PDB file of C-alpha atoms and ligand atoms in Angstrom:
ATOM      1  CA  UNK R   5      23.547  64.372 -67.528  1.00 44.00           C
ATOM      2  CA  UNK R   6      26.603  63.422 -68.995  1.00 52.00           C
ATOM      3  CA  UNK R   7      28.518  59.820 -68.385  1.00 62.00           C
ATOM      4  CA  UNK R   8      31.895  58.719 -67.155  1.00 70.00           C
ATOM      5  CA  UNK R   9      33.774  58.186 -70.599  1.00 80.00           C
ATOM      6  CA  UNK R  10      34.095  54.050 -70.825  1.00 78.00           C
ATOM      7  CA  UNK R  11      37.088  53.548 -70.766  1.00 77.00           C
ATOM      8  CA  UNK R  12      37.536  55.353 -67.401  1.00 83.00           C
ATOM      9  CA  UNK R  13      34.565  53.570 -66.308  1.00 82.00           C
ATOM     10  CA  UNK R  14      36.347  49.590 -66.550  1.00 76.00           C
ATOM     11  CA  UNK R  15      39.237  51.395 -65.226  1.00 73.00           C
ATOM     12  CA  UNK R  16      37.645  53.063 -61.989  1.00 81.00           C
ATOM     13  CA  UNK R  17      35.381  50.201 -61.818  1.00 89.00           C
ATOM     14  CA  UNK R  18      37.103  48.932 -58.038  1.00 93.00           C
ATOM     15  CA  UNK R  19      36.302  52.848 -57.228  1.00 95.00           C
ATOM     16  CA  UNK R  20      40.262  53.279 -56.462  1.00 96.00           C
ATOM     17  CA  UNK R  21      41.973  55.612 -58.008  1.00 97.00           C
ATOM     18  CA  UNK R  22      45.878  55.664 -56.914  1.00 97.00           C
ATOM     19  CA  UNK R  23      48.021  58.409 -57.427  1.00 98.00           C
ATOM     20  CA  UNK R  24      51.062  58.439 -57.497  1.00 98.00           C
ATOM     21  CA  UNK R  25      54.308  60.895 -57.003  1.00 97.00           C
ATOM     22  CA  UNK R  26      57.555  59.154 -58.923  1.00 97.00           C
ATOM     23  CA  UNK R  27      61.055  60.048 -58.211  1.00 97.00           C
ATOM     24  CA  UNK R  28      62.525  57.713 -60.926  1.00 97.00           C
ATOM     25  CA  UNK R  29      60.897  56.226 -63.773  1.00 97.00           C
ATOM     26  CA  UNK R  30      63.164  53.581 -63.302  1.00 97.00           C
ATOM     27  CA  UNK R  31      60.847  52.878 -60.747  1.00 98.00           C
ATOM     28  CA  UNK R  32      56.655  53.034 -63.504  1.00 98.00           C
ATOM     29  CA  UNK R  33      57.140  49.123 -64.401  1.00 98.00           C
ATOM     30  CA  UNK R  34      57.637  47.532 -61.529  1.00 98.00           C
ATOM     31  CA  UNK R  35      55.127  50.258 -59.381  1.00 98.00           C
ATOM     32  CA  UNK R  36      53.094  48.902 -62.227  1.00 98.00           C
ATOM     33  CA  UNK R  37      53.541  45.294 -61.589  1.00 98.00           C
ATOM     34  CA  UNK R  38      52.682  46.261 -57.920  1.00 98.00           C
ATOM     35  CA  UNK R  39      49.328  47.396 -58.789  1.00 98.00           C
ATOM     36  CA  UNK R  40      48.804  44.785 -61.420  1.00 97.00           C
ATOM     37  CA  UNK R  41      49.196  42.152 -57.975  1.00 97.00           C
ATOM     38  CA  UNK R  42      46.756  44.828 -56.205  1.00 97.00           C
ATOM     39  CA  UNK R  43      44.174  44.496 -58.261  1.00 95.00           C
ATOM     40  CA  UNK R  44      44.597  47.756 -59.236  1.00 96.00           C
ATOM     41  CA  UNK R  45      44.781  48.805 -62.832  1.00 95.00           C
ATOM     42  CA  UNK R  46      44.835  51.793 -63.049  1.00 96.00           C
ATOM     43  CA  UNK R  47      47.195  55.360 -62.074  1.00 97.00           C
ATOM     44  CA  UNK R  48      46.827  58.602 -61.253  1.00 98.00           C
ATOM     45  CA  UNK R  49      50.525  59.650 -61.890  1.00 98.00           C
ATOM     46  CA  UNK R  50      51.045  63.277 -61.208  1.00 98.00           C
ATOM     47  CA  UNK R  51      53.208  66.043 -62.981  1.00 98.00           C
ATOM     48  CA  UNK R  52      54.890  66.989 -59.319  1.00 96.00           C
ATOM     49  CA  UNK R  53      58.322  65.371 -60.325  1.00 97.00           C
ATOM     50  CA  UNK R  54      60.163  65.188 -63.834  1.00 98.00           C
ATOM     51  CA  UNK R  55      60.540  61.831 -63.950  1.00 98.00           C
ATOM     52  CA  UNK R  56      56.557  62.137 -64.384  1.00 98.00           C
ATOM     53  CA  UNK R  57      56.515  61.929 -68.165  1.00 98.00           C
ATOM     54  CA  UNK R  58      58.429  59.786 -69.017  1.00 98.00           C
ATOM     55  CA  UNK R  59      56.943  57.076 -66.075  1.00 98.00           C
ATOM     56  CA  UNK R  60      54.018  58.146 -68.510  1.00 98.00           C
ATOM     57  CA  UNK R  61      55.133  56.677 -71.343  1.00 98.00           C
ATOM     58  CA  UNK R  62      56.957  53.468 -69.526  1.00 98.00           C
ATOM     59  CA  UNK R  63      53.026  52.691 -68.036  1.00 98.00           C
ATOM     60  CA  UNK R  64      51.664  53.407 -71.137  1.00 97.00           C
ATOM     61  CA  UNK R  65      53.783  50.491 -72.755  1.00 97.00           C
ATOM     62  CA  UNK R  66      50.843  48.049 -70.226  1.00 95.00           C
ATOM     63  CA  UNK R  67      48.467  47.374 -71.923  1.00 91.00           C
ATOM     64  CA  UNK R  68      46.712  45.867 -69.244  1.00 92.00           C
ATOM     65  CA  UNK R  69      47.241  49.346 -66.816  1.00 95.00           C
ATOM     66  CA  UNK R  70      45.329  52.390 -67.182  1.00 95.00           C
ATOM     67  CA  UNK R  71      47.941  55.913 -67.948  1.00 97.00           C
ATOM     68  CA  UNK R  72      46.801  59.024 -67.305  1.00 97.00           C
ATOM     69  CA  UNK R  73      48.708  62.106 -66.048  1.00 98.00           C
ATOM     70  CA  UNK R  74      47.308  64.259 -62.230  1.00 98.00           C
ATOM     71  CA  UNK R  75      47.951  67.718 -61.831  1.00 98.00           C
ATOM     72  CA  UNK R  76      47.004  69.137 -64.564  1.00 98.00           C
ATOM     73  CA  UNK R  77      47.649  72.628 -64.318  1.00 98.00           C
ATOM     74  CA  UNK R  78      47.573  74.190 -67.837  1.00 98.00           C
ATOM     75  CA  UNK R  79      47.659  73.205 -71.863  1.00 98.00           C
ATOM     76  CA  UNK R  80      50.951  73.053 -72.046  1.00 98.00           C
ATOM     77  CA  UNK R  81      51.010  70.144 -69.237  1.00 98.00           C
ATOM     78  CA  UNK R  82      48.150  69.148 -70.522  1.00 98.00           C
ATOM     79  CA  UNK R  83      49.902  68.569 -73.701  1.00 98.00           C
ATOM     80  CA  UNK R  84      53.298  66.735 -72.864  1.00 98.00           C
ATOM     81  CA  UNK R  85      51.335  63.864 -70.987  1.00 98.00           C
ATOM     82  CA  UNK R  86      48.517  62.903 -73.608  1.00 98.00           C
ATOM     83  CA  UNK R  87      52.017  62.975 -75.510  1.00 98.00           C
ATOM     84  CA  UNK R  88      53.978  60.381 -74.000  1.00 98.00           C
ATOM     85  CA  UNK R  89      50.718  58.454 -73.423  1.00 98.00           C
ATOM     86  CA  UNK R  90      48.220  59.614 -71.103  1.00 98.00           C
ATOM     87  CA  UNK R  91      44.442  58.121 -71.732  1.00 96.00           C
ATOM     88  CA  UNK R  92      43.058  60.997 -68.669  1.00 96.00           C
ATOM     89  CA  UNK R  93      43.903  63.680 -67.267  1.00 97.00           C
ATOM     90  CA  UNK R  94      43.738  65.258 -64.015  1.00 98.00           C
ATOM     91  CA  UNK R  95      43.034  68.166 -62.564  1.00 98.00           C
ATOM     92  CA  UNK R  96      43.234  69.986 -59.265  1.00 98.00           C
ATOM     93  CA  UNK R  97      40.545  73.524 -60.446  1.00 98.00           C
ATOM     94  CA  UNK R  98      38.471  73.646 -63.632  1.00 98.00           C
ATOM     95  CA  UNK R  99      40.290  75.034 -66.639  1.00 98.00           C
ATOM     96  CA  UNK R 100      38.634  75.346 -69.550  1.00 98.00           C
ATOM     97  CA  UNK R 101      41.646  75.205 -72.088  1.00 98.00           C
ATOM     98  CA  UNK R 102      42.419  71.958 -70.374  1.00 98.00           C
ATOM     99  CA  UNK R 103      39.292  70.411 -71.046  1.00 98.00           C
ATOM    100  CA  UNK R 104      38.793  71.413 -74.340  1.00 98.00           C
ATOM    101  CA  UNK R 105      42.625  69.986 -75.408  1.00 98.00           C
ATOM    102  CA  UNK R 106      41.839  67.166 -73.956  1.00 98.00           C
ATOM    103  CA  UNK R 107      38.961  66.238 -75.778  1.00 96.00           C
ATOM    104  CA  UNK R 108      39.726  67.719 -78.975  1.00 97.00           C
ATOM    105  CA  UNK R 109      42.385  64.300 -78.467  1.00 97.00           C
ATOM    106  CA  UNK R 110      39.787  62.070 -76.925  1.00 96.00           C
ATOM    107  CA  UNK R 111      40.828  61.970 -73.863  1.00 96.00           C
ATOM    108  CA  UNK R 112      38.575  61.754 -70.844  1.00 96.00           C
ATOM    109  CA  UNK R 113      39.010  64.538 -68.539  1.00 96.00           C
ATOM    110  CA  UNK R 114      38.631  64.532 -65.059  1.00 97.00           C
ATOM    111  CA  UNK R 115      39.251  68.762 -63.350  1.00 98.00           C
ATOM    112  CA  UNK R 116      38.906  69.257 -59.583  1.00 98.00           C
ATOM    113  CA  UNK R 117      36.466  71.380 -58.741  1.00 98.00           C
ATOM    114  CA  UNK R 118      34.446  71.943 -54.712  1.00 98.00           C
ATOM    115  CA  UNK R 119      31.802  74.926 -55.226  1.00 98.00           C
ATOM    116  CA  UNK R 120      28.175  75.175 -56.260  1.00 98.00           C
ATOM    117  CA  UNK R 121      29.585  77.887 -58.896  1.00 98.00           C
ATOM    118  CA  UNK R 122      32.792  76.186 -59.823  1.00 98.00           C
ATOM    119  CA  UNK R 123      30.316  72.206 -60.704  1.00 98.00           C
ATOM    120  CA  UNK R 124      27.826  75.227 -62.487  1.00 98.00           C
ATOM    121  CA  UNK R 125      30.840  75.691 -64.693  1.00 98.00           C
ATOM    122  CA  UNK R 126      32.097  72.036 -64.910  1.00 97.00           C
ATOM    123  CA  UNK R 127      28.279  72.093 -66.056  1.00 96.00           C
ATOM    124  CA  UNK R 128      28.958  74.201 -68.154  1.00 97.00           C
ATOM    125  CA  UNK R 129      31.202  72.308 -70.403  1.00 97.00           C
ATOM    126  CA  UNK R 130      29.758  69.292 -70.137  1.00 95.00           C
ATOM    127  CA  UNK R 131      31.479  67.081 -67.533  1.00 95.00           C
ATOM    128  CA  UNK R 132      29.748  65.123 -65.280  1.00 93.00           C
ATOM    129  CA  UNK R 133      32.849  63.421 -63.453  1.00 95.00           C
ATOM    130  CA  UNK R 134      34.700  65.970 -61.285  1.00 97.00           C
ATOM    131  CA  UNK R 135      37.656  66.149 -58.505  1.00 98.00           C
ATOM    132  CA  UNK R 136      36.514  67.161 -55.421  1.00 98.00           C
ATOM    133  CA  UNK R 137      39.508  68.314 -54.289  1.00 98.00           C
ATOM    134  CA  UNK R 138      40.976  68.842 -51.109  1.00 98.00           C
ATOM    135  CA  UNK R 139      38.536  66.509 -49.993  1.00 98.00           C
ATOM    136  CA  UNK R 140      39.028  67.033 -46.407  1.00 97.00           C
ATOM    137  CA  UNK R 141      39.622  70.393 -46.154  1.00 97.00           C
ATOM    138  CA  UNK R 142      36.373  70.752 -48.023  1.00 98.00           C
ATOM    139  CA  UNK R 143      33.781  69.048 -45.755  1.00 97.00           C
ATOM    140  CA  UNK R 144      34.449  65.205 -46.933  1.00 98.00           C
ATOM    141  CA  UNK R 145      32.372  63.110 -47.249  1.00 98.00           C
ATOM    142  CA  UNK R 146      29.274  65.291 -45.657  1.00 98.00           C
ATOM    143  CA  UNK R 147      29.433  68.170 -48.114  1.00 98.00           C
ATOM    144  CA  UNK R 148      29.704  65.506 -50.854  1.00 98.00           C
ATOM    145  CA  UNK R 149      26.834  64.479 -49.882  1.00 97.00           C
ATOM    146  CA  UNK R 150      24.344  67.469 -49.621  1.00 97.00           C
ATOM    147  CA  UNK R 151      26.132  68.910 -53.461  1.00 97.00           C
ATOM    148  CA  UNK R 152      24.862  65.086 -54.240  1.00 95.00           C
ATOM    149  CA  UNK R 153      21.673  66.068 -53.500  1.00 94.00           C
ATOM    150  CA  UNK R 154      21.917  69.023 -55.533  1.00 96.00           C
ATOM    151  CA  UNK R 155      23.732  67.898 -58.539  1.00 96.00           C
ATOM    152  CA  UNK R 156      22.070  65.402 -59.219  1.00 93.00           C
ATOM    153  CA  UNK R 157      24.160  62.747 -62.123  1.00 90.00           C
ATOM    154  CA  UNK R 158      26.971  64.566 -61.013  1.00 96.00           C
ATOM    155  CA  UNK R 159      29.839  62.169 -60.048  1.00 95.00           C
ATOM    156  CA  UNK R 160      32.760  63.235 -57.855  1.00 97.00           C
ATOM    157  CA  UNK R 161      36.199  61.448 -57.619  1.00 97.00           C
ATOM    158  CA  UNK R 162      37.224  62.797 -53.921  1.00 98.00           C
ATOM    159  CA  UNK R 163      41.579  63.085 -52.971  1.00 98.00           C
ATOM    160  CA  UNK R 164      42.967  65.013 -50.815  1.00 98.00           C
ATOM    161  CA  UNK R 165      43.521  63.277 -46.871  1.00 97.00           C
ATOM    162  CA  UNK R 166      41.067  59.841 -47.670  1.00 97.00           C
ATOM    163  CA  UNK R 167      42.786  56.767 -46.180  1.00 97.00           C
ATOM    164  CA  UNK R 168      42.297  53.814 -45.187  1.00 95.00           C
ATOM    165  CA  UNK R 169      40.468  54.938 -42.470  1.00 96.00           C
ATOM    166  CA  UNK R 170      37.420  57.107 -43.769  1.00 96.00           C
ATOM    167  CA  UNK R 171      37.728  55.512 -47.062  1.00 95.00           C
ATOM    168  CA  UNK R 172      34.259  53.601 -46.535  1.00 96.00           C
ATOM    169  CA  UNK R 173      33.062  57.251 -45.854  1.00 97.00           C
ATOM    170  CA  UNK R 174      33.825  58.356 -49.110  1.00 97.00           C
ATOM    171  CA  UNK R 175      32.300  55.445 -50.719  1.00 96.00           C
ATOM    172  CA  UNK R 176      29.078  55.643 -48.899  1.00 97.00           C
ATOM    173  CA  UNK R 177      27.869  58.796 -50.904  1.00 97.00           C
ATOM    174  CA  UNK R 178      26.383  57.533 -53.892  1.00 95.00           C
ATOM    175  CA  UNK R 179      26.887  60.713 -56.150  1.00 95.00           C
ATOM    176  CA  UNK R 180      31.344  59.322 -55.381  1.00 96.00           C
ATOM    177  CA  UNK R 181      32.128  57.544 -58.502  1.00 95.00           C
ATOM    178  CA  UNK R 182      35.449  56.914 -56.809  1.00 96.00           C
ATOM    179  CA  UNK R 183      38.458  58.098 -54.239  1.00 97.00           C
ATOM    180  CA  UNK R 184      41.542  58.883 -55.030  1.00 97.00           C
ATOM    181  CA  UNK R 185      44.815  58.666 -53.533  1.00 97.00           C
ATOM    182  CA  UNK R 186      48.030  57.961 -52.859  1.00 97.00           C
ATOM    183  CA  UNK R 187      47.735  56.307 -49.489  1.00 97.00           C
ATOM    184  CA  UNK R 188      48.696  52.907 -51.381  1.00 97.00           C
ATOM    185  CA  UNK R 189      51.187  54.251 -53.387  1.00 98.00           C
ATOM    186  CA  UNK R 190      53.145  55.673 -50.359  1.00 97.00           C
ATOM    187  CA  UNK R 191      55.939  57.902 -52.135  1.00 95.00           C
ATOM    188  CA  UNK R 192      58.987  55.634 -49.122  1.00 96.00           C
ATOM    189  CA  UNK R 193      57.965  52.949 -50.760  1.00 97.00           C
ATOM    190  CA  UNK R 194      58.457  53.573 -54.319  1.00 96.00           C
ATOM    191  CA  UNK R 195      61.644  55.350 -53.663  1.00 93.00           C
ATOM    192  CA  UNK R 196      63.284  52.296 -51.917  1.00 96.00           C
ATOM    193  CA  UNK R 197      61.147  49.774 -53.698  1.00 95.00           C
ATOM    194  CA  UNK R 198      58.969  47.781 -51.597  1.00 97.00           C
ATOM    195  CA  UNK R 199      57.190  47.118 -53.955  1.00 98.00           C
ATOM    196  CA  UNK R 200      55.274  44.164 -52.242  1.00 98.00           C
ATOM    197  CA  UNK R 201      54.360  46.783 -49.867  1.00 98.00           C
ATOM    198  CA  UNK R 202      51.925  48.650 -52.777  1.00 98.00           C
ATOM    199  CA  UNK R 203      50.877  45.729 -53.743  1.00 98.00           C
ATOM    200  CA  UNK R 204      49.424  44.603 -50.173  1.00 98.00           C
ATOM    201  CA  UNK R 205      48.177  47.873 -49.403  1.00 98.00           C
ATOM    202  CA  UNK R 206      46.465  48.427 -53.197  1.00 97.00           C
ATOM    203  CA  UNK R 207      44.724  44.784 -52.172  1.00 97.00           C
ATOM    204  CA  UNK R 208      43.675  45.564 -48.974  1.00 97.00           C
ATOM    205  CA  UNK R 209      42.362  48.389 -49.820  1.00 96.00           C
ATOM    206  CA  UNK R 210      40.498  46.910 -53.232  1.00 96.00           C
ATOM    207  CA  UNK R 211      39.093  43.968 -50.604  1.00 96.00           C
ATOM    208  CA  UNK R 212      38.249  47.719 -48.549  1.00 95.00           C
ATOM    209  CA  UNK R 213      36.298  49.266 -51.658  1.00 95.00           C
ATOM    210  CA  UNK R 214      34.568  46.199 -52.369  1.00 94.00           C
ATOM    211  CA  UNK R 215      32.475  45.894 -49.131  1.00 91.00           C
ATOM    212  CA  UNK R 216      31.482  49.187 -49.897  1.00 79.00           C
TER     213      UNK R 216
HETATM  214  C1  3PG B 324      45.679  64.551 -55.445  1.00 86.59           C
HETATM  215  O1  3PG B 324      47.111  65.324 -56.022  1.00 86.59           O
HETATM  216  O2  3PG B 324      44.656  64.025 -55.781  1.00 86.59           O
HETATM  217  C2  3PG B 324      46.462  64.207 -53.821  1.00 86.59           C
HETATM  218  O3  3PG B 324      47.826  64.374 -54.101  1.00 86.59           O
HETATM  219  C3  3PG B 324      46.156  63.403 -53.241  1.00 86.59           C
HETATM  220  O4  3PG B 324      46.225  63.351 -51.838  1.00 86.59           O
HETATM  221  P1  3PG B 324      46.641  61.789 -50.749  1.00 86.59           P
HETATM  222  O5  3PG B 324      47.857  62.082 -50.254  1.00 86.59           O
HETATM  223  O6  3PG B 324      45.886  63.112 -49.561  1.00 86.59           O
HETATM  224  O7  3PG B 324      45.621  60.944 -51.041  1.00 86.59           O
END
């Protein structure tokens, strides 16, 4: 069974991956500082805004933070994100071409898979760490528990609807390596420059996760 890339294992040690939407790349470095102050040295910058690639490039200058790209839908986006400095890629679904493109450059990739058939396709590609999205819609922690009993050795990163209120439920599932989410990095706080709130939310999430 595949193992988790050591780089990801380091960054995911806190078992929380902040999923960020950045509207203005000028906020990328202050956001990096806020994440680090909250003890979350990782950021998944979603490719949903025009500012995403410049934000990844800015954050990639911080050696103490692992920046990745999220919402990677195709090879062109994967290449652009890796060119910008993304050190891991996350996709909502499973694209063989994206997986191959990432591997060619030695960049770990976490594609999405929610059904047994999708998980088997991911296993065929040698993948052992999968995004489970949108987690709350596809059965939440109960679904992950059921899948984990069949797909032993596969680890999941549920995202979509994960929050401070249900974080413990997800982290209690043995197959859950980490959870992803935006609850500790609200776009409104990023846009308004309220980085103290982000640091507080991150620190709270890290403390919560440490109890599980
Ligand atoms: C993702 O890209 O993983 C999700 O948009 C994050 O979902 P959330 O905003 O519900 O945390």
